[in-house]
PDB file of C-alpha atoms and ligand atoms in Angstrom:
ATOM      1  CA  MET A   1     -22.184  -7.559   9.741  1.00 81.00           C
ATOM      2  CA  LYS A   2     -20.486  -5.580   6.847  1.00 84.00           C
ATOM      3  CA  LYS A   3     -17.716  -7.322   4.908  1.00 90.00           C
ATOM      4  CA  VAL A   4     -14.323  -5.832   5.578  1.00 96.00           C
ATOM      5  CA  THR A   5     -12.659  -5.039   2.193  1.00 96.00           C
ATOM      6  CA  LYS A   6     -10.778  -1.777   2.899  1.00 97.00           C
ATOM      7  CA  ALA A   7      -7.476  -0.993   4.625  1.00 97.00           C
ATOM      8  CA  ILE A   8      -5.313   2.028   5.393  1.00 98.00           C
ATOM      9  CA  ILE A   9      -1.630   1.764   5.511  1.00 97.00           C
ATOM     10  CA  PRO A  10      -0.056   4.923   7.155  1.00 96.00           C
ATOM     11  CA  ALA A  11       3.321   5.439   5.582  1.00 94.00           C
ATOM     12  CA  ALA A  12       3.969   9.149   6.075  1.00 92.00           C
ATOM     13  CA  GLY A  13       6.116   9.188   9.242  1.00 89.00           C
ATOM     14  CA  LEU A  14       9.614  10.535   9.169  1.00 89.00           C
ATOM     15  CA  GLY A  15      11.346   7.368  10.167  1.00 90.00           C
ATOM     16  CA  THR A  16      13.905   9.239  12.288  1.00 92.00           C
ATOM     17  CA  ARG A  17      14.986   6.093  14.064  1.00 94.00           C
ATOM     18  CA  VAL A  18      16.512   4.617  10.861  1.00 93.00           C
ATOM     19  CA  LEU A  19      18.117   7.771   9.516  1.00 94.00           C
ATOM     20  CA  PRO A  20      19.959   8.324   7.301  1.00 95.00           C
ATOM     21  CA  ALA A  21      18.324   5.339   5.403  1.00 92.00           C
ATOM     22  CA  THR A  22      15.037   7.310   5.422  1.00 91.00           C
ATOM     23  CA  LYS A  23      16.443  10.616   4.278  1.00 91.00           C
ATOM     24  CA  ALA A  24      15.290  10.193   0.693  1.00 90.00           C
ATOM     25  CA  GLN A  25      13.004   7.202   0.902  1.00 90.00           C
ATOM     26  CA  PRO A  26      10.083   6.192   3.106  1.00 92.00           C
ATOM     27  CA  LYS A  27      11.059   3.580   5.815  1.00 92.00           C
ATOM     28  CA  GLU A  28       8.215   1.413   4.462  1.00 93.00           C
ATOM     29  CA  MET A  29      10.318   0.997   1.356  1.00 94.00           C
ATOM     30  CA  LEU A  30      13.306  -0.390   3.229  1.00 94.00           C
ATOM     31  CA  VAL A  31      14.027  -3.918   1.880  1.00 95.00           C
ATOM     32  CA  ILE A  32      13.631  -7.197   3.662  1.00 96.00           C
ATOM     33  CA  VAL A  33      15.666  -9.697   1.621  1.00 96.00           C
ATOM     34  CA  ASP A  34      14.141  -8.807  -1.803  1.00 93.00           C
ATOM     35  CA  LYS A  35      10.947  -6.894  -1.235  1.00 93.00           C
ATOM     36  CA  PRO A  36      10.169  -3.493   0.473  1.00 94.00           C
ATOM     37  CA  SER A  37       8.419  -4.064   3.754  1.00 95.00           C
ATOM     38  CA  LEU A  38       5.317  -2.360   2.435  1.00 94.00           C
ATOM     39  CA  GLN A  39       4.898  -5.226  -0.044  1.00 93.00           C
ATOM     40  CA  TYR A  40       4.761  -7.800   2.737  1.00 95.00           C
ATOM     41  CA  ILE A  41       2.000  -5.757   4.284  1.00 95.00           C
ATOM     42  CA  VAL A  42       0.067  -5.377   1.023  1.00 94.00           C
ATOM     43  CA  GLU A  43       0.458  -9.213   0.513  1.00 93.00           C
ATOM     44  CA  GLU A  44      -0.846  -9.893   4.049  1.00 95.00           C
ATOM     45  CA  LEU A  45      -3.958  -7.650   3.377  1.00 95.00           C
ATOM     46  CA  VAL A  46      -4.662  -9.156   0.021  1.00 94.00           C
ATOM     47  CA  ALA A  47      -4.381 -12.752   1.512  1.00 93.00           C
ATOM     48  CA  SER A  48      -6.868 -11.506   4.140  1.00 96.00           C
ATOM     49  CA  GLY A  49      -9.558 -10.580   1.557  1.00 94.00           C
ATOM     50  CA  ILE A  50      -8.864  -6.906   1.421  1.00 95.00           C
ATOM     51  CA  THR A  51      -9.422  -5.503  -2.090  1.00 95.00           C
ATOM     52  CA  ASP A  52      -8.922  -1.729  -1.648  1.00 95.00           C
ATOM     53  CA  ILE A  53      -5.941  -0.193   0.103  1.00 95.00           C
ATOM     54  CA  VAL A  54      -5.171   3.416   0.684  1.00 96.00           C
ATOM     55  CA  ILE A  55      -1.566   4.248   1.516  1.00 95.00           C
ATOM     56  CA  VAL A  56      -1.026   7.585   3.394  1.00 96.00           C
ATOM     57  CA  THR A  57       2.195   8.883   2.017  1.00 93.00           C
ATOM     58  CA  GLY A  58       4.318  11.918   2.806  1.00 88.00           C
ATOM     59  CA  ARG A  59       7.589  13.215   1.387  1.00 77.00           C
ATOM     60  CA  ASN A  60       9.437  10.960  -1.003  1.00 76.00           C
ATOM     61  CA  LYS A  61       6.329   9.112  -1.939  1.00 81.00           C
ATOM     62  CA  ASN A  62       7.293   8.512  -5.570  1.00 87.00           C
ATOM     63  CA  SER A  63       9.018   5.224  -4.973  1.00 91.00           C
ATOM     64  CA  ILE A  64       5.934   3.752  -3.282  1.00 93.00           C
ATOM     65  CA  GLU A  65       3.633   4.727  -6.216  1.00 90.00           C
ATOM     66  CA  ASP A  66       6.179   3.433  -8.736  1.00 87.00           C
ATOM     67  CA  HIS A  67       6.606   0.208  -6.956  1.00 88.00           C
ATOM     68  CA  PHE A  68       2.944  -0.781  -7.055  1.00 87.00           C
ATOM     69  CA  ASP A  69       2.439   0.530 -10.606  1.00 82.00           C
ATOM     70  CA  PHE A  70       2.854  -1.158 -13.920  1.00 82.00           C
ATOM     71  CA  SER A  71       6.459  -0.795 -15.086  1.00 83.00           C
ATOM     72  CA  TYR A  72       6.347  -0.769 -18.954  1.00 83.00           C
ATOM     73  CA  GLU A  73      10.089  -0.578 -19.610  1.00 86.00           C
ATOM     74  CA  LEU A  74      11.163  -3.036 -17.043  1.00 87.00           C
ATOM     75  CA  GLU A  75       8.444  -5.583 -17.999  1.00 88.00           C
ATOM     76  CA  ASN A  76       9.306  -5.209 -21.756  1.00 88.00           C
ATOM     77  CA  THR A  77      12.992  -5.752 -21.063  1.00 90.00           C
ATOM     78  CA  LEU A  78      12.316  -8.860 -18.981  1.00 88.00           C
ATOM     79  CA  ARG A  79      10.069 -10.208 -21.632  1.00 90.00           C
ATOM     80  CA  LYS A  80      12.581  -9.594 -24.359  1.00 89.00           C
ATOM     81  CA  ASP A  81      15.311 -11.293 -22.263  1.00 89.00           C
ATOM     82  CA  GLY A  82      13.021 -14.285 -21.618  1.00 89.00           C
ATOM     83  CA  LYS A  83      13.108 -13.850 -17.824  1.00 89.00           C
ATOM     84  CA  MET A  84       9.543 -14.908 -17.412  1.00 89.00           C
ATOM     85  CA  GLU A  85       9.674 -15.823 -13.759  1.00 87.00           C
ATOM     86  CA  LEU A  86      10.939 -12.342 -12.810  1.00 86.00           C
ATOM     87  CA  LEU A  87       8.497 -10.824 -15.158  1.00 87.00           C
ATOM     88  CA  LYS A  88       5.644 -12.563 -13.345  1.00 85.00           C
ATOM     89  CA  LYS A  89       6.892 -11.367  -9.972  1.00 85.00           C
ATOM     90  CA  VAL A  90       7.074  -7.861 -11.171  1.00 82.00           C
ATOM     91  CA  ASP A  91       3.782  -7.925 -12.915  1.00 81.00           C
ATOM     92  CA  ASP A  92       1.974  -9.451  -9.938  1.00 81.00           C
ATOM     93  CA  ILE A  93       2.841  -6.434  -7.840  1.00 85.00           C
ATOM     94  CA  SER A  94       0.821  -4.137  -9.996  1.00 80.00           C
ATOM     95  CA  ASN A  95      -2.158  -6.379 -10.016  1.00 83.00           C
ATOM     96  CA  MET A  96      -2.400  -7.311  -6.282  1.00 85.00           C
ATOM     97  CA  ALA A  97      -5.129  -4.846  -5.200  1.00 88.00           C
ATOM     98  CA  ASN A  98      -6.682  -1.509  -5.959  1.00 92.00           C
ATOM     99  CA  ILE A  99      -4.170   0.809  -4.399  1.00 93.00           C
ATOM    100  CA  TYR A 100      -4.964   4.481  -3.801  1.00 93.00           C
ATOM    101  CA  TYR A 101      -2.835   7.281  -2.245  1.00 94.00           C
ATOM    102  CA  VAL A 102      -3.530  10.169  -0.027  1.00 95.00           C
ATOM    103  CA  ARG A 103      -0.997  12.689   1.085  1.00 94.00           C
ATOM    104  CA  GLN A 104      -0.367  13.802   4.709  1.00 94.00           C
ATOM    105  CA  ASN A 105       1.336  17.110   4.062  1.00 87.00           C
ATOM    106  CA  HIS A 106       2.653  17.307   7.623  1.00 87.00           C
ATOM    107  CA  PRO A 107       3.396  14.194   9.752  1.00 87.00           C
ATOM    108  CA  LEU A 108       1.079  15.358  12.667  1.00 91.00           C
ATOM    109  CA  GLY A 109       0.704  11.834  14.030  1.00 93.00           C
ATOM    110  CA  LEU A 110      -0.794   8.504  13.240  1.00 94.00           C
ATOM    111  CA  GLY A 111      -4.353   9.779  14.162  1.00 95.00           C
ATOM    112  CA  HIS A 112      -3.914  12.649  11.712  1.00 95.00           C
ATOM    113  CA  ALA A 113      -2.733  10.184   9.044  1.00 96.00           C
ATOM    114  CA  ILE A 114      -5.851   8.039   9.528  1.00 97.00           C
ATOM    115  CA  LEU A 115      -8.114  11.085   9.234  1.00 96.00           C
ATOM    116  CA  LYS A 116      -6.692  11.748   5.829  1.00 95.00           C
ATOM    117  CA  ALA A 117      -8.265   8.570   4.572  1.00 96.00           C
ATOM    118  CA  LYS A 118     -11.726   9.279   5.913  1.00 95.00           C
ATOM    119  CA  SER A 119     -13.518   9.871   2.579  1.00 93.00           C
ATOM    120  CA  PHE A 120     -11.949   6.687   1.059  1.00 95.00           C
ATOM    121  CA  ILE A 121     -13.350   4.494   3.894  1.00 95.00           C
ATOM    122  CA  GLY A 122     -16.953   5.841   3.909  1.00 91.00           C
ATOM    123  CA  ASP A 123     -19.149   3.972   6.283  1.00 92.00           C
ATOM    124  CA  GLU A 124     -17.453   0.587   6.325  1.00 94.00           C
ATOM    125  CA  PRO A 125     -15.333  -1.129   8.967  1.00 97.00           C
ATOM    126  CA  PHE A 126     -11.654  -1.136   7.890  1.00 98.00           C
ATOM    127  CA  ILE A 127      -8.161  -2.462   8.811  1.00 98.00           C
ATOM    128  CA  ILE A 128      -5.220  -0.316   9.771  1.00 98.00           C
ATOM    129  CA  ALA A 129      -1.895  -1.901   9.143  1.00 97.00           C
ATOM    130  CA  LEU A 130       1.138   0.155  10.214  1.00 96.00           C
ATOM    131  CA  GLY A 131       3.619   0.409   7.479  1.00 89.00           C
ATOM    132  CA  ASP A 132       6.591  -0.503   9.696  1.00 90.00           C
ATOM    133  CA  ASP A 133       5.152  -3.597  11.384  1.00 94.00           C
ATOM    134  CA  ILE A 134       5.523  -6.895   9.486  1.00 95.00           C
ATOM    135  CA  VAL A 135       3.893 -10.038  10.914  1.00 95.00           C
ATOM    136  CA  TYR A 136       4.991 -13.447   9.810  1.00 94.00           C
ATOM    137  CA  ASN A 137       2.237 -16.124   9.773  1.00 95.00           C
ATOM    138  CA  PRO A 138       2.205 -18.098   6.636  1.00 91.00           C
ATOM    139  CA  GLU A 139      -1.025 -19.961   7.725  1.00 94.00           C
ATOM    140  CA  THR A 140      -3.407 -17.163   8.717  1.00 96.00           C
ATOM    141  CA  PRO A 141      -2.343 -13.644   7.929  1.00 97.00           C
ATOM    142  CA  VAL A 142      -2.852 -11.291  10.889  1.00 97.00           C
ATOM    143  CA  ALA A 143      -5.397  -9.053   9.230  1.00 97.00           C
ATOM    144  CA  LYS A 144      -7.556 -12.157   8.548  1.00 97.00           C
ATOM    145  CA  GLN A 145      -7.319 -13.101  12.128  1.00 98.00           C
ATOM    146  CA  LEU A 146      -8.667  -9.663  13.097  1.00 98.00           C
ATOM    147  CA  ILE A 147     -11.507  -9.994  10.573  1.00 98.00           C
ATOM    148  CA  ASP A 148     -12.464 -13.434  11.971  1.00 97.00           C
ATOM    149  CA  THR A 149     -12.546 -11.900  15.456  1.00 97.00           C
ATOM    150  CA  TYR A 150     -14.695  -9.080  14.236  1.00 97.00           C
ATOM    151  CA  ASN A 151     -17.112 -11.515  12.497  1.00 96.00           C
ATOM    152  CA  LYS A 152     -17.378 -13.300  15.711  1.00 96.00           C
ATOM    153  CA  TYR A 153     -17.736 -10.519  18.288  1.00 96.00           C
ATOM    154  CA  GLY A 154     -18.249  -7.256  16.235  1.00 95.00           C
ATOM    155  CA  GLY A 155     -16.947  -3.996  17.749  1.00 95.00           C
ATOM    156  CA  ASN A 156     -13.430  -2.634  17.213  1.00 97.00           C
ATOM    157  CA  ILE A 157     -10.557  -4.970  17.324  1.00 97.00           C
ATOM    158  CA  ILE A 158      -7.003  -4.070  18.421  1.00 97.00           C
ATOM    159  CA  GLY A 159      -4.228  -6.465  17.574  1.00 97.00           C
ATOM    160  CA  VAL A 160      -2.051  -7.052  20.625  1.00 97.00           C
ATOM    161  CA  GLN A 161       0.670  -9.364  21.861  1.00 96.00           C
ATOM    162  CA  GLU A 162       2.326  -9.871  25.271  1.00 95.00           C
ATOM    163  CA  VAL A 163       5.499  -7.992  25.620  1.00 95.00           C
ATOM    164  CA  LYS A 164       8.129  -8.185  28.346  1.00 94.00           C
ATOM    165  CA  LYS A 165       7.272  -6.083  31.388  1.00 93.00           C
ATOM    166  CA  GLU A 166      10.269  -3.893  30.946  1.00 93.00           C
ATOM    167  CA  ASP A 167       9.182  -3.036  27.404  1.00 93.00           C
ATOM    168  CA  VAL A 168       5.639  -1.830  28.087  1.00 94.00           C
ATOM    169  CA  SER A 169       6.755   1.871  28.045  1.00 93.00           C
ATOM    170  CA  LYS A 170       7.295   1.580  24.255  1.00 91.00           C
ATOM    171  CA  TYR A 171       3.718   0.727  23.488  1.00 92.00           C
ATOM    172  CA  GLY A 172      -0.024   1.518  23.942  1.00 92.00           C
ATOM    173  CA  VAL A 173      -1.061  -0.972  26.651  1.00 94.00           C
ATOM    174  CA  VAL A 174      -4.488  -2.425  27.141  1.00 94.00           C
ATOM    175  CA  LYS A 175      -6.499  -2.690  30.417  1.00 94.00           C
ATOM    176  CA  PRO A 176      -8.590  -5.813  29.921  1.00 94.00           C
ATOM    177  CA  SER A 177     -12.055  -6.377  31.430  1.00 92.00           C
ATOM    178  CA  LYS A 178     -14.249  -9.289  30.294  1.00 91.00           C
ATOM    179  CA  ILE A 179     -12.529 -12.383  28.909  1.00 93.00           C
ATOM    180  CA  LEU A 180     -14.288 -13.449  25.707  1.00 94.00           C
ATOM    181  CA  ASP A 181     -12.085 -16.383  25.048  1.00 94.00           C
ATOM    182  CA  GLU A 182      -8.406 -17.470  25.393  1.00 93.00           C
ATOM    183  CA  ASP A 183      -6.996 -14.791  23.133  1.00 95.00           C
ATOM    184  CA  THR A 184      -9.751 -12.224  23.136  1.00 96.00           C
ATOM    185  CA  VAL A 185     -10.764  -9.700  25.885  1.00 96.00           C
ATOM    186  CA  GLU A 186     -12.854  -6.672  26.050  1.00 96.00           C
ATOM    187  CA  MET A 187     -11.008  -3.427  26.973  1.00 95.00           C
ATOM    188  CA  ILE A 188     -11.815  -0.752  29.430  1.00 93.00           C
ATOM    189  CA  ASP A 189      -8.785   1.372  29.095  1.00 91.00           C
ATOM    190  CA  PHE A 190      -5.897   2.054  26.881  1.00 90.00           C
ATOM    191  CA  ILE A 191      -2.730   3.685  28.156  1.00 90.00           C
ATOM    192  CA  GLU A 192      -0.074   5.053  25.789  1.00 87.00           C
ATOM    193  CA  LYS A 193       3.562   4.256  26.835  1.00 89.00           C
ATOM    194  CA  PRO A 194       2.949   3.547  30.620  1.00 92.00           C
ATOM    195  CA  SER A 195       5.789   3.054  33.074  1.00 93.00           C
ATOM    196  CA  MET A 196       6.137  -0.508  34.336  1.00 92.00           C
ATOM    197  CA  GLU A 197       4.239   0.426  37.479  1.00 92.00           C
ATOM    198  CA  GLU A 198       1.397   2.131  35.704  1.00 92.00           C
ATOM    199  CA  ALA A 199       0.971  -0.635  33.095  1.00 93.00           C
ATOM    200  CA  PRO A 200      -2.478  -2.403  33.580  1.00 93.00           C
ATOM    201  CA  SER A 201      -1.225  -5.464  31.682  1.00 94.00           C
ATOM    202  CA  ASN A 202       1.611  -6.489  29.311  1.00 94.00           C
ATOM    203  CA  LEU A 203      -0.728  -6.682  26.332  1.00 96.00           C
ATOM    204  CA  ALA A 204       0.774  -4.160  23.817  1.00 96.00           C
ATOM    205  CA  CYS A 205      -0.918  -2.851  20.686  1.00 95.00           C
ATOM    206  CA  LEU A 206       1.308  -3.903  17.756  1.00 94.00           C
ATOM    207  CA  GLY A 207       0.369  -2.223  14.595  1.00 94.00           C
ATOM    208  CA  ARG A 208      -2.958  -3.908  13.499  1.00 97.00           C
ATOM    209  CA  TYR A 209      -6.459  -2.602  14.038  1.00 98.00           C
ATOM    210  CA  LEU A 210      -9.934  -3.176  12.767  1.00 98.00           C
ATOM    211  CA  LEU A 211     -11.979  -0.145  13.431  1.00 98.00           C
ATOM    212  CA  SER A 212     -15.527   1.137  12.760  1.00 96.00           C
ATOM    213  CA  PRO A 213     -15.665   4.402  10.856  1.00 96.00           C
ATOM    214  CA  GLU A 214     -16.998   6.068  14.003  1.00 96.00           C
ATOM    215  CA  ILE A 215     -13.276   6.408  14.849  1.00 97.00           C
ATOM    216  CA  PHE A 216     -13.137   9.449  12.457  1.00 97.00           C
ATOM    217  CA  ASP A 217     -15.580  11.406  14.593  1.00 95.00           C
ATOM    218  CA  TYR A 218     -13.540  10.799  17.640  1.00 95.00           C
ATOM    219  CA  LEU A 219     -10.280  11.602  15.924  1.00 95.00           C
ATOM    220  CA  GLU A 220     -11.785  14.918  14.484  1.00 94.00           C
ATOM    221  CA  THR A 221     -12.348  16.094  18.070  1.00 92.00           C
ATOM    222  CA  THR A 222      -9.032  14.904  19.378  1.00 88.00           C
ATOM    223  CA  GLU A 223      -6.674  17.674  20.293  1.00 86.00           C
ATOM    224  CA  ALA A 224      -3.072  17.232  19.384  1.00 87.00           C
ATOM    225  CA  GLY A 225      -1.107  15.736  22.354  1.00 78.00           C
ATOM    226  CA  LYS A 226       2.545  15.070  22.784  1.00 70.00           C
ATOM    227  CA  GLY A 227       4.839  16.708  20.159  1.00 76.00           C
ATOM    228  CA  GLY A 228       1.835  18.293  18.518  1.00 85.00           C
ATOM    229  CA  GLU A 229       0.675  14.959  17.105  1.00 90.00           C
ATOM    230  CA  ILE A 230      -2.883  13.542  16.912  1.00 92.00           C
ATOM    231  CA  GLN A 231      -2.703  10.103  18.395  1.00 90.00           C
ATOM    232  CA  LEU A 232      -4.791   7.186  17.230  1.00 93.00           C
ATOM    233  CA  THR A 233      -4.783   5.855  20.803  1.00 92.00           C
ATOM    234  CA  ASP A 234      -6.557   9.038  22.029  1.00 91.00           C
ATOM    235  CA  GLY A 235      -9.386   8.422  19.471  1.00 94.00           C
ATOM    236  CA  ILE A 236      -9.728   4.762  20.610  1.00 94.00           C
ATOM    237  CA  LEU A 237      -9.793   5.986  24.166  1.00 93.00           C
ATOM    238  CA  LYS A 238     -12.723   8.275  23.346  1.00 94.00           C
ATOM    239  CA  MET A 239     -14.538   5.272  21.849  1.00 95.00           C
ATOM    240  CA  LEU A 240     -14.087   3.472  25.118  1.00 95.00           C
ATOM    241  CA  GLN A 241     -15.270   6.544  27.127  1.00 94.00           C
ATOM    242  CA  ASN A 242     -18.386   6.496  24.935  1.00 95.00           C
ATOM    243  CA  ASN A 243     -19.032   2.832  25.797  1.00 93.00           C
ATOM    244  CA  LYS A 244     -18.144   1.519  22.301  1.00 95.00           C
ATOM    245  CA  LYS A 245     -17.093  -2.051  22.199  1.00 96.00           C
ATOM    246  CA  VAL A 246     -13.337  -2.358  21.913  1.00 97.00           C
ATOM    247  CA  ILE A 247     -11.739  -5.773  21.954  1.00 97.00           C
ATOM    248  CA  ALA A 248      -7.994  -6.704  22.373  1.00 97.00           C
ATOM    249  CA  TYR A 249      -7.089  -9.813  20.304  1.00 98.00           C
ATOM    250  CA  THR A 250      -3.778 -11.529  20.801  1.00 97.00           C
ATOM    251  CA  PHE A 251      -2.783 -12.347  17.209  1.00 98.00           C
ATOM    252  CA  LYS A 252      -0.734 -15.264  16.202  1.00 97.00           C
ATOM    253  CA  GLY A 253       2.456 -14.622  14.288  1.00 96.00           C
ATOM    254  CA  LYS A 254       5.942 -13.192  14.636  1.00 95.00           C
ATOM    255  CA  ARG A 255       6.091  -9.363  14.520  1.00 95.00           C
ATOM    256  CA  TYR A 256       8.929  -7.328  13.421  1.00 94.00           C
ATOM    257  CA  ASP A 257       9.233  -3.534  13.955  1.00 93.00           C
ATOM    258  CA  ILE A 258      11.256  -2.595  10.952  1.00 93.00           C
ATOM    259  CA  GLY A 259      11.141   1.122  12.092  1.00 92.00           C
ATOM    260  CA  ASN A 260      14.223   0.557  14.257  1.00 93.00           C
ATOM    261  CA  LYS A 261      17.613  -0.690  13.369  1.00 95.00           C
ATOM    262  CA  ILE A 262      17.595  -4.014  15.281  1.00 95.00           C
ATOM    263  CA  GLY A 263      14.018  -4.883  14.148  1.00 94.00           C
ATOM    264  CA  LEU A 264      15.075  -4.288  10.605  1.00 95.00           C
ATOM    265  CA  LEU A 265      18.184  -6.472  10.919  1.00 96.00           C
ATOM    266  CA  LYS A 266      16.343  -9.237  12.512  1.00 95.00           C
ATOM    267  CA  ALA A 267      13.679  -9.347   9.882  1.00 96.00           C
ATOM    268  CA  ASN A 268      16.363  -9.528   7.155  1.00 97.00           C
ATOM    269  CA  ILE A 269      18.088 -12.391   8.888  1.00 96.00           C
ATOM    270  CA  GLU A 270      14.915 -14.429   9.710  1.00 95.00           C
ATOM    271  CA  PHE A 271      13.337 -13.876   6.306  1.00 96.00           C
ATOM    272  CA  GLY A 272      16.710 -14.645   4.661  1.00 97.00           C
ATOM    273  CA  LEU A 273      16.810 -17.884   6.536  1.00 96.00           C
ATOM    274  CA  ARG A 274      13.305 -18.743   5.379  1.00 96.00           C
ATOM    275  CA  ASN A 275      13.989 -17.934   1.828  1.00 95.00           C
ATOM    276  CA  PRO A 276      15.128 -21.047  -0.135  1.00 95.00           C
ATOM    277  CA  GLU A 277      17.331 -18.913  -2.444  1.00 95.00           C
ATOM    278  CA  THR A 278      19.393 -17.436   0.389  1.00 97.00           C
ATOM    279  CA  LYS A 279      18.963 -19.890   3.259  1.00 96.00           C
ATOM    280  CA  ASN A 280      21.982 -22.104   2.833  1.00 96.00           C
ATOM    281  CA  ASP A 281      24.378 -19.261   1.834  1.00 96.00           C
ATOM    282  CA  LEU A 282      23.313 -17.229   4.843  1.00 95.00           C
ATOM    283  CA  ILE A 283      23.750 -20.151   7.213  1.00 95.00           C
ATOM    284  CA  ASP A 284      27.177 -20.821   5.800  1.00 94.00           C
ATOM    285  CA  PHE A 285      28.074 -17.108   6.109  1.00 94.00           C
ATOM    286  CA  LEU A 286      26.932 -16.845   9.748  1.00 92.00           C
ATOM    287  CA  LYS A 287      28.566 -20.153  10.690  1.00 90.00           C
ATOM    288  CA  ASN A 288      31.833 -20.036   8.814  1.00 91.00           C
ATOM    289  CA  GLU A 289      32.557 -16.450   8.190  1.00 88.00           C
ATOM    290  CA  ILE A 290      31.022 -14.559  11.069  1.00 85.00           C
ATOM    291  CA  LYS A 291      31.610 -17.662  13.393  1.00 76.00           C
ATOM    292  CA  LEU A 292      28.833 -16.955  15.746  1.00 69.00           C
TER     293      LEU A 292
HETATM  294  P1  UTP B 301       5.970   5.782  14.009  1.00 95.42           P
HETATM  295  O1  UTP B 301       5.804   6.568  15.169  1.00 95.42           O
HETATM  296  O2  UTP B 301       6.642   4.453  14.184  1.00 95.42           O
HETATM  297  O3  UTP B 301       6.710   6.499  12.685  1.00 95.42           O
HETATM  298  O4  UTP B 301       4.579   5.535  13.264  1.00 95.42           O
HETATM  299  P2  UTP B 301       7.730   7.605  12.601  1.00 95.42           P
HETATM  300  O5  UTP B 301       7.234   8.890  13.261  1.00 95.42           O
HETATM  301  O6  UTP B 301       8.020   7.630  11.196  1.00 95.42           O
HETATM  302  O7  UTP B 301       8.933   6.976  13.488  1.00 95.42           O
HETATM  303  P3  UTP B 301      10.301   7.684  14.018  1.00 95.42           P
HETATM  304  O8  UTP B 301      10.034   7.654  15.576  1.00 95.42           O
HETATM  305  O9  UTP B 301      10.461   8.983  13.468  1.00 95.42           O
HETATM  306  O10 UTP B 301      11.379   6.731  13.728  1.00 95.42           O
HETATM  307  C1  UTP B 301       3.929   4.333  12.976  1.00 95.42           C
HETATM  308  C2  UTP B 301       3.395   4.415  11.520  1.00 95.42           C
HETATM  309  O11 UTP B 301       2.615   5.425  11.286  1.00 95.42           O
HETATM  310  C3  UTP B 301       3.068   6.232  10.269  1.00 95.42           C
HETATM  311  C4  UTP B 301       4.466   5.850  10.002  1.00 95.42           C
HETATM  312  O12 UTP B 301       4.889   5.977   8.659  1.00 95.42           O
HETATM  313  C5  UTP B 301       4.481   4.421  10.513  1.00 95.42           C
HETATM  314  O13 UTP B 301       4.092   3.477   9.458  1.00 95.42           O
HETATM  315  N1  UTP B 301       2.860   7.663  10.537  1.00 95.42           N
HETATM  316  C6  UTP B 301       3.341   8.202  11.703  1.00 95.42           C
HETATM  317  C7  UTP B 301       2.212   8.468   9.569  1.00 95.42           C
HETATM  318  O14 UTP B 301       1.859   8.012   8.506  1.00 95.42           O
HETATM  319  N2  UTP B 301       2.082   9.827   9.858  1.00 95.42           N
HETATM  320  C8  UTP B 301       2.543  10.334  11.024  1.00 95.42           C
HETATM  321  O15 UTP B 301       2.355  11.590  11.249  1.00 95.42           O
HETATM  322  C9  UTP B 301       3.132   9.532  11.947  1.00 95.42           C
END
């Protein structure tokens, strides 16, 4: 079994649900407490053993590149001022992993964004981590959980979690077949945004995938669907139709969709409560000033 060392982070969407915040910056750079959400994702991947990451960028990509690059002026000033702790934080960012960029000139869908990274991936299995989904699990990062599942069962792994019945229409939903173990099932179908009645389960795909490079062949022959977009789900569906093994794995961790307003707010509050620097002041503010 090939070692999984590469990942794609698609970050070229328009982020219309959080406009105007995303007018001049990618939503993946929106801040959760003191870090852009993209950094949480890169940290998750690095902690999972990923060494090479390609970020698919679109308009306004400069802030992403600058964030993960060495910042000579800033680092010099911090050193001069003796702010060594901050200096380390800033310096660590540019040394986390090998980060590459590919541009998706038109945001023609997630599947299209993934296709842009084809030559970078070559013939290895790889992770996809959506740039607007953060998963909190300080013990085992979610990408590592997917890699462990792949090492056990092979195939293609889709990260899922149970969602409320009334929410299934927001997600790609899995039709399970054979149970492999308590949190792992083989899939026979994948339905994008089904109605409550149509939904074959409440296992929803939540922003993490481990796929074989065969997905590129299927995406290349996938026609644009709704809104002229090439959907990753359609490529995965083709894999299923060609009897490729696709597994749904229920990952452990709390997931935040920072691509919508409430998800972004919740992430800020919860990460703020976990951060020793902000925790007490935030509790005091919520209790005594907001008086919830
Ligand atoms: P979303 O569908 O949540 O992103 O895509 P969006 O289109 O930016 O969202 P709204 O609906 O306009 O608010 C999930 C992930 O895929 C990336 C996004 O950047 C996000 O990380 N994506 C989406 C691309 O890279 N390219 C695309 O064409 C579409």
